[in-house]
Short mmCIF file of C-alpha atoms in Angstrom, two decimals:
data_model
loop_
_atom_site.label_atom_id
_atom_site.label_comp_id
_atom_site.label_asym_id
_atom_site.label_seq_id
_atom_site.Cartn_x
_atom_site.Cartn_y
_atom_site.Cartn_z
CA MET A 1 130.80 152.70 94.12
CA LYS A 2 132.37 149.55 95.15
CA ALA A 3 131.05 146.51 97.49
CA THR A 4 131.73 145.91 100.46
CA PHE A 5 131.39 143.03 102.95
CA LEU A 6 128.57 142.75 105.57
CA LYS A 7 130.51 141.36 108.92
CA GLU A 8 130.16 144.13 111.65
CA SER A 9 133.09 144.27 113.74
CA ARG A 10 133.05 145.75 116.87
CA PRO A 11 136.31 146.69 119.53
CA HIS A 12 136.27 146.00 122.79
CA ASN A 13 134.25 148.85 124.37
CA TRP A 14 131.39 148.59 125.77
CA ALA A 15 130.15 150.51 128.39
CA ASP A 16 129.64 148.23 130.76
CA GLY A 17 132.83 146.74 131.23
CA MET A 18 132.21 143.34 130.59
CA LEU A 19 135.52 141.03 130.59
CA ILE A 20 135.69 138.04 129.14
CA SER A 21 134.26 135.37 131.60
CA ARG A 22 130.96 136.79 131.49
CA LEU A 23 130.77 137.56 126.99
CA ILE A 24 131.72 133.01 127.20
CA ALA A 25 129.81 132.28 129.47
CA GLY A 26 126.72 134.63 127.52
CA LEU A 27 127.13 131.62 125.39
CA ALA A 28 124.91 129.81 127.37
CA LEU A 29 121.72 129.51 129.09
CA LEU A 30 118.99 133.10 128.65
CA MET A 31 116.11 133.25 128.38
CA PHE A 32 113.46 134.97 126.37
CA SER A 33 110.44 135.58 125.53
CA THR A 34 109.65 133.84 122.40
CA MET A 35 108.54 135.95 119.08
CA PRO A 36 104.76 134.91 117.82
CA ALA A 37 105.53 133.20 114.07
CA ARG A 38 104.25 133.60 110.95
CA ALA A 39 103.07 130.80 109.05
CA ASP A 40 104.72 131.34 105.98
CA ASP A 41 107.43 129.84 103.74
CA ILE A 42 109.83 132.40 104.70
CA SER A 43 109.22 132.06 108.85
CA ALA A 44 109.22 128.25 108.32
CA ALA A 45 113.20 129.06 106.99
CA GLY A 46 113.96 132.02 109.67
CA ARG A 47 114.30 128.61 112.31
CA GLY A 48 117.08 127.54 110.45
CA VAL A 49 118.46 130.71 110.50
CA VAL A 50 121.03 132.37 113.27
CA ARG A 51 124.21 134.71 114.70
CA ILE A 52 127.36 134.32 114.26
CA VAL A 53 129.63 136.31 116.90
CA THR A 54 133.40 135.56 117.28
CA ILE A 55 134.47 136.78 120.45
CA ALA A 56 138.89 137.75 120.25
CA SER A 57 140.59 137.36 123.30
CA ALA A 58 144.01 138.51 124.47
CA GLU A 59 145.59 137.71 127.81
CA SER A 60 142.53 137.28 129.37
CA GLU A 61 140.61 140.34 128.30
CA VAL A 62 137.75 141.62 125.11
CA VAL A 63 140.53 142.74 122.29
CA GLY A 64 138.04 142.18 119.61
CA PHE A 65 133.95 141.39 118.57
CA GLY A 66 132.46 140.89 115.73
CA HIS A 67 129.49 138.83 114.32
CA GLY A 68 127.56 137.78 111.03
CA SER A 69 124.75 135.39 110.16
CA GLY A 70 124.15 131.94 108.72
CA PHE A 71 121.94 129.46 107.97
CA ALA A 72 121.70 125.71 108.77
CA ILE A 73 122.72 123.54 106.17
CA ALA A 74 122.70 120.47 108.60
CA PRO A 75 120.79 119.46 111.35
CA ASN A 76 124.42 120.69 114.13
CA ARG A 77 126.45 122.74 110.77
CA VAL A 78 125.77 125.64 109.49
CA VAL A 79 126.71 127.58 106.91
CA THR A 80 128.06 132.06 107.12
CA ASN A 81 130.80 134.35 105.54
CA ALA A 82 134.36 132.89 105.34
CA HIS A 83 134.72 136.51 106.21
CA VAL A 84 132.81 136.39 109.63
CA VAL A 85 135.08 133.87 111.48
CA GLU A 86 138.43 135.05 109.34
CA LEU A 87 140.32 135.86 113.02
CA ALA A 88 138.74 132.49 113.89
CA ALA A 89 140.45 130.53 111.57
CA ARG A 90 143.32 132.33 112.00
CA TYR A 91 144.03 132.97 115.94
CA PRO A 92 142.19 129.51 116.09
CA ASP A 93 143.85 129.81 120.33
CA ASN A 94 142.95 133.74 120.60
CA VAL A 95 138.60 133.62 118.91
CA VAL A 96 135.79 131.74 120.29
CA ILE A 97 133.01 131.10 117.89
CA GLY A 98 129.30 131.16 119.14
CA VAL A 99 126.19 130.34 117.03
CA VAL A 100 122.78 131.63 118.25
CA PRO A 101 119.83 129.92 117.20
CA SER A 102 116.90 132.38 116.18
CA GLU A 103 114.74 130.27 119.17
CA GLY A 104 115.11 129.16 121.91
CA ASP A 105 116.81 129.33 125.26
CA LYS A 106 120.70 129.28 124.40
CA SER A 107 123.17 130.15 122.09
CA TYR A 108 125.62 127.42 121.22
CA GLN A 109 129.43 127.73 120.58
CA GLY A 110 130.31 127.23 117.30
CA LYS A 111 134.47 125.48 115.46
CA LEU A 112 135.23 125.95 112.40
CA ILE A 113 135.06 122.85 109.56
CA ALA A 114 135.42 124.21 106.18
CA TYR A 115 137.15 127.49 105.35
CA ASP A 116 136.90 128.72 101.46
CA ALA A 117 138.63 132.16 101.34
CA GLN A 118 137.69 132.96 97.64
CA ARG A 119 134.00 132.05 97.60
CA ASP A 120 133.77 133.62 101.41
CA LEU A 121 132.39 130.78 102.82
CA ALA A 122 132.92 128.97 105.69
CA LEU A 123 131.69 125.47 107.88
CA ILE A 124 130.75 125.95 111.30
CA GLU A 125 129.84 122.83 113.63
CA PHE A 126 128.19 122.99 117.14
CA THR A 127 126.56 121.17 119.59
CA GLY A 128 123.81 120.52 122.16
CA THR A 129 120.80 121.22 119.85
CA ARG A 130 119.14 120.67 116.22
CA LEU A 131 118.67 123.16 113.72
CA PRO A 132 116.18 122.54 111.22
CA PRO A 133 118.39 122.99 107.91
CA LEU A 134 117.48 124.75 105.11
CA THR A 135 116.92 123.43 101.68
CA LEU A 136 118.74 124.69 98.97
CA PHE A 137 116.97 125.05 95.35
CA PRO A 138 119.62 124.79 92.26
CA GLY A 139 116.49 125.71 89.60
CA ALA A 140 118.12 129.64 87.70
CA VAL A 141 116.39 132.85 88.32
CA THR A 142 114.23 134.30 86.45
CA ASP A 143 115.31 138.47 86.27
CA GLY A 144 112.89 140.85 87.90
CA GLU A 145 112.00 137.51 90.26
CA SER A 146 111.30 138.11 94.44
CA VAL A 147 114.02 137.61 97.41
CA ILE A 148 114.43 137.38 100.35
CA ALA A 149 117.08 138.58 102.64
CA LEU A 150 117.11 136.47 106.19
CA GLY A 151 119.94 138.41 108.76
CA TYR A 152 120.86 140.36 111.52
CA PRO A 153 121.52 143.68 109.97
CA GLY A 154 124.25 144.86 112.56
CA ASN A 155 122.47 148.99 112.18
CA VAL A 156 119.24 147.27 113.82
CA ASP A 157 121.12 145.48 116.29
CA VAL A 158 122.91 149.28 117.21
CA ALA A 159 120.00 150.25 117.56
CA THR A 160 118.18 147.69 120.39
CA ALA A 161 120.69 146.54 121.37
CA GLN A 162 121.24 147.02 125.60
CA SER A 163 124.55 145.65 126.00
CA ALA A 164 126.85 142.26 124.63
CA ALA A 165 124.74 139.75 126.16
CA ASP A 166 122.10 141.28 123.76
CA PHE A 167 124.28 139.89 120.79
CA ILE A 168 123.65 136.64 122.26
CA LYS A 169 120.29 136.12 122.70
CA PRO A 170 118.52 133.93 120.60
CA LEU A 171 116.19 136.54 118.44
CA GLY A 172 113.81 135.89 114.61
CA PRO A 173 116.61 137.04 111.87
CA VAL A 174 115.55 140.41 109.85
CA ARG A 175 113.16 140.02 106.66
CA SER A 176 114.19 141.63 103.99
CA GLN A 177 112.73 141.74 100.43
CA GLY A 178 113.67 142.90 97.16
CA GLY A 179 114.42 142.00 93.67
CA PHE A 180 116.85 139.50 91.28
CA ALA A 181 119.01 141.62 89.89
CA GLY A 182 121.05 139.35 87.41
CA ILE A 183 124.54 137.55 87.79
CA ARG A 184 127.99 137.95 87.96
CA LYS A 185 131.47 137.90 89.35
CA LEU A 186 132.81 138.93 92.54
CA THR A 187 136.56 138.48 93.25
CA GLY A 188 135.79 135.38 91.01
CA VAL A 189 134.06 134.03 92.73
CA GLN A 190 129.66 133.63 90.47
CA VAL A 191 127.14 135.82 92.78
CA LEU A 192 123.66 137.15 93.13
CA LEU A 193 123.23 140.73 92.13
CA HIS A 194 119.79 141.76 94.40
CA THR A 195 118.06 144.71 96.22
CA ALA A 196 117.16 143.06 99.14
CA GLY A 197 117.86 145.66 102.17
CA ILE A 198 120.43 144.46 103.38
CA ALA A 199 123.41 145.88 105.76
CA ARG A 200 126.25 144.98 107.95
CA GLY A 201 125.74 142.22 109.79
CA ASN A 202 123.50 140.11 107.07
CA SER A 203 127.17 138.82 105.90
CA GLY A 204 126.78 134.45 106.11
CA GLY A 205 122.65 135.25 106.71
CA PRO A 206 120.01 133.22 103.57
CA LEU A 207 119.42 134.89 99.86
CA LEU A 208 115.40 132.92 99.15
CA ASP A 209 113.17 132.66 96.70
CA THR A 210 109.78 132.88 98.48
CA CYS A 211 109.59 129.57 98.77
CA GLY A 212 112.03 129.63 101.42
CA ARG A 213 113.90 127.78 100.13
CA VAL A 214 117.79 129.15 99.85
CA ILE A 215 119.30 129.93 96.21
CA GLY A 216 122.95 131.83 97.87
CA ALA A 217 124.45 133.12 101.39
CA ASN A 218 124.50 137.44 101.71
CA SER A 219 127.88 138.87 101.11
CA ALA A 220 128.54 141.79 100.30
CA ILE A 221 127.39 145.70 99.33
CA THR A 222 127.21 148.12 96.81
CA LYS A 223 128.44 151.02 98.61
CA ALA A 224 125.93 153.89 97.47
CA GLU A 225 127.73 157.39 96.32
CA GLU A 226 126.56 160.74 95.27
CA GLY A 227 122.53 159.28 95.89
CA ASP A 228 124.03 155.46 93.24
CA SER A 229 121.48 152.34 94.48
CA SER A 230 122.84 150.20 96.03
CA PHE A 231 122.42 146.40 95.16
CA GLY A 232 123.49 143.41 97.53
CA PHE A 233 125.80 140.05 97.20
CA ALA A 234 124.88 136.88 97.57
CA VAL A 235 127.13 133.85 96.91
CA ALA A 236 125.43 131.88 94.13
CA ASP A 237 124.17 128.49 94.75
CA SER A 238 126.50 127.17 92.86
CA GLU A 239 129.53 128.19 94.42
CA LEU A 240 128.16 127.02 97.75
CA VAL A 241 127.09 123.29 96.78
CA ALA A 242 130.94 122.85 95.06
CA PHE A 243 132.10 124.05 99.23
CA LEU A 244 128.73 121.66 100.60
CA GLN A 245 130.78 118.58 97.76
CA GLU A 246 134.59 119.99 98.47
CA ALA A 247 133.62 119.82 102.07
CA LYS A 248 131.66 116.20 101.73
CA GLN A 249 128.86 118.12 103.21
CA PRO A 250 124.76 116.06 103.08
CA PHE A 251 122.81 118.55 102.20
CA ALA A 252 118.97 118.87 100.72
CA GLN A 253 118.42 120.75 97.25
CA THR A 254 114.81 120.15 94.71
CA ALA A 255 114.43 121.82 91.48
CA ALA A 256 110.55 121.85 92.26
CA PRO A 257 109.61 125.17 90.29
CA CYS A 258 107.94 127.67 92.99
CA ILE A 259 104.51 127.19 94.45
CA SER A 260 102.95 129.19 97.21
CA ALA A 261 100.63 127.28 99.38
CA ASP A 262 97.79 129.11 98.82
CA GLU A 263 98.22 128.82 94.78
CA ARG A 264 98.51 124.85 94.99
CA LEU A 265 95.26 124.77 96.76
CA ARG A 266 93.36 127.17 94.55
CA GLN A 267 95.38 124.52 91.48
CA GLY A 268 93.83 121.57 93.56
CA ARG A 269 90.38 123.42 93.79
CA ASP A 270 90.01 124.05 89.72
CA ALA A 271 92.10 120.74 89.05
CA GLN A 272 88.65 119.66 91.72
CA LEU A 273 86.13 121.43 89.89
CA ARG A 274 87.38 120.24 86.70
CA SER A 275 86.78 117.27 87.10
CA ALA A 276 83.05 117.27 88.93
CA GLU A 277 82.45 118.88 85.16
CA ALA A 278 84.11 116.27 83.21
CA ARG A 279 81.97 113.63 85.16
CA ALA A 280 79.04 115.19 84.66
CA ALA A 281 79.89 116.02 81.30
CA ASP A 282 80.49 112.28 81.22
CA ALA A 283 77.39 110.98 83.04
CA GLN A 284 75.17 112.93 80.85
CA ALA A 285 77.12 112.85 78.19
CA ASN A 286 76.03 108.59 78.88
CA ALA A 287 72.76 109.25 79.77
CA ALA A 288 71.42 110.83 75.66
CA ARG A 289 73.77 108.02 74.91
CA GLU A 290 71.86 105.65 77.17
CA ALA A 291 68.32 107.72 76.47
CA LEU A 292 69.53 107.13 72.61
CA GLN A 293 70.25 103.50 72.73
CA GLN A 294 67.42 103.61 74.00
CA GLN A 295 64.90 105.41 71.36
CA LEU A 296 66.55 103.01 68.54
CA ALA A 297 65.49 100.47 70.63
CA LEU A 298 61.86 101.18 71.45
CA ASP A 299 62.13 102.09 67.50
CA LYS A 300 62.96 98.18 66.44
CA ALA A 301 60.52 96.63 68.49
CA GLN A 302 57.88 99.15 67.72
CA VAL A 303 58.38 98.13 63.88
CA ALA A 304 59.08 94.39 64.98
CA ALA A 305 56.12 94.50 66.70
CA GLU A 306 54.86 95.73 63.99
CA ARG A 307 55.22 93.84 61.27
CA LYS A 308 54.61 89.98 64.35
CA ARG A 309 50.83 91.82 64.21
CA GLU A 310 50.25 92.39 60.19
CA ASN A 311 51.73 88.11 60.39
CA VAL A 312 48.80 87.71 63.03
CA ILE A 313 46.67 88.78 61.87
CA ALA A 314 47.20 87.39 57.49
CA ILE A 315 47.60 83.48 59.56
CA ALA A 316 44.17 84.37 61.26
CA GLY A 317 43.21 85.19 57.90
CA VAL A 318 43.92 82.43 55.88
CA LEU A 319 42.64 79.44 58.55
CA LEU A 320 39.38 81.50 57.93
CA VAL A 321 39.53 81.25 53.99
CA MET A 322 40.76 77.62 54.57
CA GLY A 323 37.92 76.51 57.21
CA ALA A 324 35.34 78.83 54.60
CA MET A 325 36.66 77.18 51.63
CA MET A 326 36.15 73.42 54.01
CA ILE A 327 33.24 73.97 54.90
CA GLY A 328 32.28 75.47 51.76
CA GLY A 329 33.61 71.73 50.67
CA ALA A 330 32.34 69.62 52.53
CA GLY A 331 28.21 71.62 51.14
CA LEU A 332 29.64 70.47 48.03
CA LEU A 333 30.22 66.05 49.42
CA GLU A 334 27.20 66.48 50.80
CA SER A 335 24.96 67.06 48.02
CA ARG A 336 26.42 64.89 45.84
CA ARG A 337 26.01 61.91 48.93
CA ARG A 338 29.33 61.84 50.55
CA ARG A 339 28.22 61.92 53.39
CA GLN A 340 31.70 60.50 54.54
CA GLY A 341 33.87 63.29 53.53
CA ALA A 342 31.48 66.10 54.14
CA ILE A 343 31.30 65.93 58.31
CA TRP A 344 35.47 65.66 58.05
CA SER A 345 35.72 68.65 55.95
CA ALA A 346 32.96 70.17 58.06
CA ALA A 347 35.07 69.98 60.85
CA GLY A 348 38.35 71.16 59.85
CA GLY A 349 35.90 73.13 58.65
CA GLY A 350 34.92 74.84 61.53
CA VAL A 351 37.98 73.90 63.95
CA LEU A 352 40.30 76.37 60.90
CA ILE A 353 37.70 79.12 61.79
CA ILE A 354 37.39 78.72 65.64
CA ALA A 355 41.85 78.27 64.77
CA ALA A 356 41.42 81.85 63.36
CA ALA A 357 39.38 83.92 66.31
CA ILE A 358 41.61 82.80 68.13
CA VAL A 359 44.82 83.77 65.84
CA PHE A 360 43.15 86.59 65.83
CA LEU A 361 42.16 87.70 69.47
CA THR A 362 45.42 86.88 70.57
CA ARG A 363 46.77 88.92 67.93
CA PRO A 364 49.46 91.80 69.78
CA PHE A 365 47.86 94.80 69.92
CA GLY A 366 51.27 97.25 69.66
CA ASP A 367 52.48 97.08 73.10
CA VAL A 368 56.74 97.05 73.13
CA LYS A 369 58.23 95.94 75.58
CA LEU A 370 62.19 96.54 75.72
CA PRO A 371 64.60 93.02 77.12
CA PRO A 372 65.98 94.20 80.50
CA PRO A 373 69.21 95.56 79.77
CA GLU A 374 72.23 94.04 79.93
CA PRO A 375 74.48 94.13 83.49
CA SER A 376 76.60 96.27 83.15
CA PRO A 377 80.12 94.02 83.31
CA THR A 378 82.04 94.18 86.98
CA PRO A 379 84.69 96.54 87.12
CA ILE A 380 88.18 95.37 87.64
CA VAL A 381 89.01 96.00 91.42
CA GLN A 382 92.79 96.49 92.15
CA ALA A 383 93.09 95.81 95.37
CA THR A 384 93.94 98.19 98.67
CA PHE A 385 95.74 95.27 100.99
CA GLY A 386 99.36 94.68 100.93
CA LYS A 387 102.47 95.49 98.86
CA MET A 388 102.44 98.49 97.77
CA VAL A 389 104.34 100.87 95.13
CA CYS A 390 103.18 103.98 96.12
CA ARG A 391 103.73 107.21 93.16
CA ILE A 392 104.23 111.27 93.98
CA ALA A 393 101.62 112.56 91.80
CA PRO A 394 102.39 116.48 91.39
CA ASP A 395 99.83 117.73 89.89
CA ARG A 396 98.63 117.25 93.11
CA SER A 397 101.40 117.67 95.92
CA ARG A 398 102.57 121.28 96.92
CA ILE A 399 106.60 119.96 96.72
CA ASN A 400 108.65 122.64 98.88
CA LEU A 401 111.20 121.32 100.46
CA SER A 402 111.81 117.49 99.59
CA ASN A 403 113.27 115.35 97.07
CA PRO A 404 109.91 112.62 96.47
CA GLY A 405 111.36 109.70 95.06
CA ASP A 406 108.83 106.30 95.94
CA VAL A 407 107.30 104.98 98.66
CA LEU A 408 106.94 101.17 99.66
CA ILE A 409 104.32 100.45 101.96
CA ASP A 410 102.37 96.99 102.46
CA TRP A 411 99.45 97.72 104.18
CA GLN A 412 96.35 95.85 105.81
CA PRO A 413 92.29 96.17 106.85
CA ASP A 414 92.91 96.70 110.14
CA GLY A 415 95.24 99.50 109.56
CA CYS A 416 98.78 97.93 110.00
CA MET A 417 101.54 99.64 108.29
CA ASN A 418 104.10 97.70 107.47
CA GLY A 419 103.58 95.90 110.22
CA ARG A 420 104.77 97.98 113.09
CA THR A 421 102.46 100.87 113.37
CA GLN A 422 99.06 100.91 113.61
CA TYR A 423 96.91 103.62 111.83
CA ALA A 424 93.50 105.19 113.41
CA GLU A 425 90.54 105.46 111.20
CA ASN A 426 89.47 108.74 110.83
CA GLY A 427 86.37 108.61 108.43
CA ALA A 428 86.63 107.15 104.80
CA LYS A 429 90.46 107.56 105.89
CA TRP A 430 93.48 105.98 108.13
CA ASP A 431 96.43 107.67 109.64
CA ARG A 432 99.02 108.28 112.51
CA ILE A 433 100.90 111.26 113.57
CA LEU A 434 104.86 112.24 113.07
CA VAL A 435 106.21 114.20 116.06
CA PRO A 436 109.94 113.49 116.56
CA ASN A 437 112.11 114.20 118.91
CA ASP A 438 114.83 115.26 116.88
CA GLU A 439 112.58 117.81 114.34
CA GLN A 440 111.00 120.52 114.01
CA THR A 441 108.50 118.43 111.51
CA VAL A 442 105.49 116.96 112.29
CA SER A 443 103.86 115.12 109.59
CA ILE A 444 99.97 113.27 108.89
CA LEU A 445 100.54 110.38 107.64
CA GLU A 446 97.70 109.32 106.27
CA TYR A 447 96.36 106.04 103.54
CA ASP A 448 93.03 106.22 101.24
CA LEU A 449 91.50 103.14 100.56
CA ALA A 450 89.40 104.72 98.28
CA THR A 451 90.87 106.57 95.92
CA ARG A 452 94.62 103.74 96.59
CA SER A 453 96.37 107.29 97.92
CA TYR A 454 99.46 107.65 100.51
CA SER A 455 99.62 111.22 101.74
CA GLU A 456 101.96 112.78 103.19
CA SER A 457 101.85 116.67 104.93
CA ARG A 458 104.62 118.63 106.99
CA TYR A 459 103.46 121.55 109.47
CA LEU A 460 106.92 123.22 110.15
CA LEU A 461 106.84 124.75 113.65
CA THR A 462 108.48 126.97 115.93
CA ALA A 463 110.23 125.62 118.96
CA ALA A 464 107.00 126.56 120.95
CA GLN A 465 104.95 125.12 119.36
CA MET A 466 107.12 121.87 118.89
CA LYS A 467 107.00 121.63 122.30
CA GLN A 468 103.31 121.46 122.93
CA ALA A 469 102.77 118.95 120.42
CA ARG A 470 105.34 116.87 122.16
CA ALA A 471 103.38 117.15 125.11
CA LEU A 472 100.41 116.07 123.47
CA ARG A 473 102.63 113.26 122.10
CA GLY A 474 102.76 111.79 125.71
CA ALA A 475 99.26 111.13 125.68
CA VAL A 476 99.80 108.16 122.84
CA LYS A 477 101.25 105.30 123.67
CA GLN A 478 99.48 102.75 120.88
CA LYS A 479 102.93 102.53 118.63
CA ALA A 480 102.46 98.50 116.72
CA CYS A 481 99.67 97.21 115.57
CA THR A 482 96.18 95.57 117.31
CA PRO A 483 94.01 93.84 117.01
CA SER A 484 91.54 95.95 118.95
CA GLU A 485 88.83 98.17 117.79
CA ALA A 486 89.08 99.61 121.16
CA ASP A 487 91.98 100.76 121.14
CA ARG A 488 92.52 102.08 117.01
CA GLN A 489 89.55 104.37 118.19
CA LEU A 490 90.83 105.43 121.71
CA LEU A 491 94.81 106.51 119.20
CA ALA A 492 91.86 108.23 116.86
CA ARG A 493 91.10 110.20 120.04
CA GLN A 494 95.03 111.17 120.93
CA GLN A 495 95.01 112.40 117.91
CA THR A 496 92.33 114.53 117.18
CA ALA A 497 94.10 116.95 120.06
CA ILE A 498 97.24 117.10 118.61
CA ARG A 499 96.16 117.35 114.71
CA ASP A 500 93.47 120.47 116.46
CA ALA A 501 97.05 122.21 117.51
CA LEU A 502 98.12 122.17 114.21
CA PRO A 503 98.19 124.99 111.78
CA SER A 504 95.16 125.28 109.19
CA ARG A 505 96.71 124.34 107.22
CA PRO A 506 100.88 121.88 106.31
CA ASP A 507 103.37 123.99 104.93
CA GLU A 508 104.63 120.93 101.84
CA TRP A 509 102.53 118.19 101.64
CA LEU A 510 103.33 114.93 98.98
CA VAL A 511 100.24 112.73 97.67
CA TYR A 512 101.58 109.44 96.67
CA ASP A 513 99.96 106.88 93.94
CA CYS A 514 99.58 104.07 94.67
CA ASN A 515 99.16 100.42 92.84
CA PRO A 516 100.06 96.80 93.85
CA ALA A 517 104.17 96.26 94.34
CA PRO A 518 105.43 93.66 91.22
CA GLU A 519 106.23 90.25 92.80
CA ALA A 520 109.92 91.16 92.48
CA ALA A 521 109.05 94.15 94.11
CA PRO A 522 111.52 94.06 97.97
CA ALA A 523 109.70 93.87 100.81
CA ALA A 524 108.49 97.17 102.55
CA THR A 525 109.84 98.39 105.39
CA SER A 526 108.83 101.56 108.49
CA SER A 527 111.49 103.29 109.01
CA PRO A 528 113.38 104.62 112.21
CA ALA A 529 110.47 106.72 112.65
CA ALA A 530 107.86 102.61 112.96
CA ALA A 531 105.71 104.75 111.51
CA GLU A 532 106.18 106.65 107.81
CA PRO A 533 106.68 104.51 104.81
CA ARG A 534 110.35 103.31 103.00
CA ARG A 535 111.57 104.82 100.38
CA ALA A 536 111.88 102.78 96.92
CA GLN A 537 115.86 103.24 96.07
#
C-alpha cells in the first residue's frame, strides 16, 4: 500500500474539440442555479471552498488539464496543494490557474503567490470577488474524533461532468465524513491520518472538525491493494500555519473547544434552569429565614409583653394597698381628732385607689405587635450608560470561529452607540443589524440594559441569502444617532424585515458582560462599520 497524491490530471482529449480560447474564456461569467444550503457549520465552511483548475497550453493548443481543491484563507487568497499547481510553478507562461468558487456565477484567474513543494502547499491570489475565509483550529484532535473532508473528487466529476465547462462552473463541494486515525510523517512532513472518503481531485481541500474549523489540507490517499483499507492524508495544521507565516499571510484561528450549536443551546437552557432553581431555592431559604426571625421576634415580644403586664398589675396592686393603708390611716387620725391630717390621708388614699384602678384597667392584654421591618438597604446599581468595558462570557457564548477580546463601548440612554451609530429599541433591549458589502456574514449587535450585557450574533449566509439581506438593508437610511423617537421606531420596523429573513438561529454568538470603564481607559470608538464597538487592544 502506498500514498497517492490527489490531483486529477487529464490530457486534452475533449470530445467537443474545445479550443484554448474557449477554455480560458470559460473562467468568465457562467450562470448557474444556487443549490439550497444546509444550515450547519460544515455548510458555512463550504462557502469558502473552491475548485482549482489548471490549463496548460502550447502554441495555442491545450495540452493539459488538471484540477484539485482549495479553501480561502483570506477574502482574495486560497490555499491548495503544491502538486495541484506544480505545472503553473514550473511553466508560469504556459499554465493558467482558475479559481472556481462554490457559489456565485463566475470563475476567476489566479496567481501563484507562495509555493512549498516539501510541505505540498501553495497560496493563490485572485481578484473579482471576496470569499469567506475559513478558520484554523490549532488544538489537538483526539483519536476517533469525527472529521469532514470538503472538495471536488474527480470520480464524482467523471460521473457528472458533461464537458470541460462543467469544471469551471461554480458548484458546492462534496462532503464526506470519517474518523481521525492518528498523526504520521509523510516525506518528512507532519500529516493527519483519517478515514474520510477522498479521491483524486480532493487535493488541497480542507479537512475540518465538526465545527467547520480547518485541521489540515487533504493531500494524498493510500492505494488499497488486495482488500486493504484506504486512508487519507492531510497536511497538518501545524505545517499549514508555518507555511502561512513564512508567506507572511495573515489568517484566522481559534483554540475554542468545538461545541455544536444545539449542545450550546442545551447548555444555555440547562444553565438558565439551574439559575432559576438556585434563585427559587435562595428565595425559599430567605423566606424561611425571615419567618424564623419573625417567630423569634414574636416570641421575644410575647415574653416582654407578659412581663410588662405582670409588672403593671403589680404596680396596680401596690397602689391599691398604699391607698387602703392611707384610708386606714385617715380613720386612725380621725379617731385621734386630727381632722386635717385625716382629710389629707383619706384624699391621698382615694387618689391611689383610683390610680390603681386606672393602671389595672389599662394593663396590657398580651396583644403583641412587631415593629415594622427595617427597610432593606438600597442596592448599589452600577451605571448602565457611558463608557463600558465588555468582557467575553464563555459560558453564555458559542465561540466557534472568532477569537474575541475585550470590547469598549460608549452607550447613551437614547440608543446611541459610541456617539455615531443609532440602535433600535427591541423590547427591553437595543439592537443594530449589520449587513456588510464585503462579507457573507450578517451580525445582530445587541445591548441589554437590564443585565448590562453586549452580544453579537453572527449568521454565516449563502450568497443568495446575503443578496436578499442587502436588498432589505437598502431601505435602512438611519445611520447616525438621532433624538427622534419616530426615526428610531422606523429603524426598528426596517430591521425587523431583515431579522425575519435570517435563519432561526445564528451560527456563532458572543456574549459580553459590561462594567463601567476605568477613568484611564481609552475612549471607545466605533469600527469602520460604524456600528460594531471597538475591540480593546
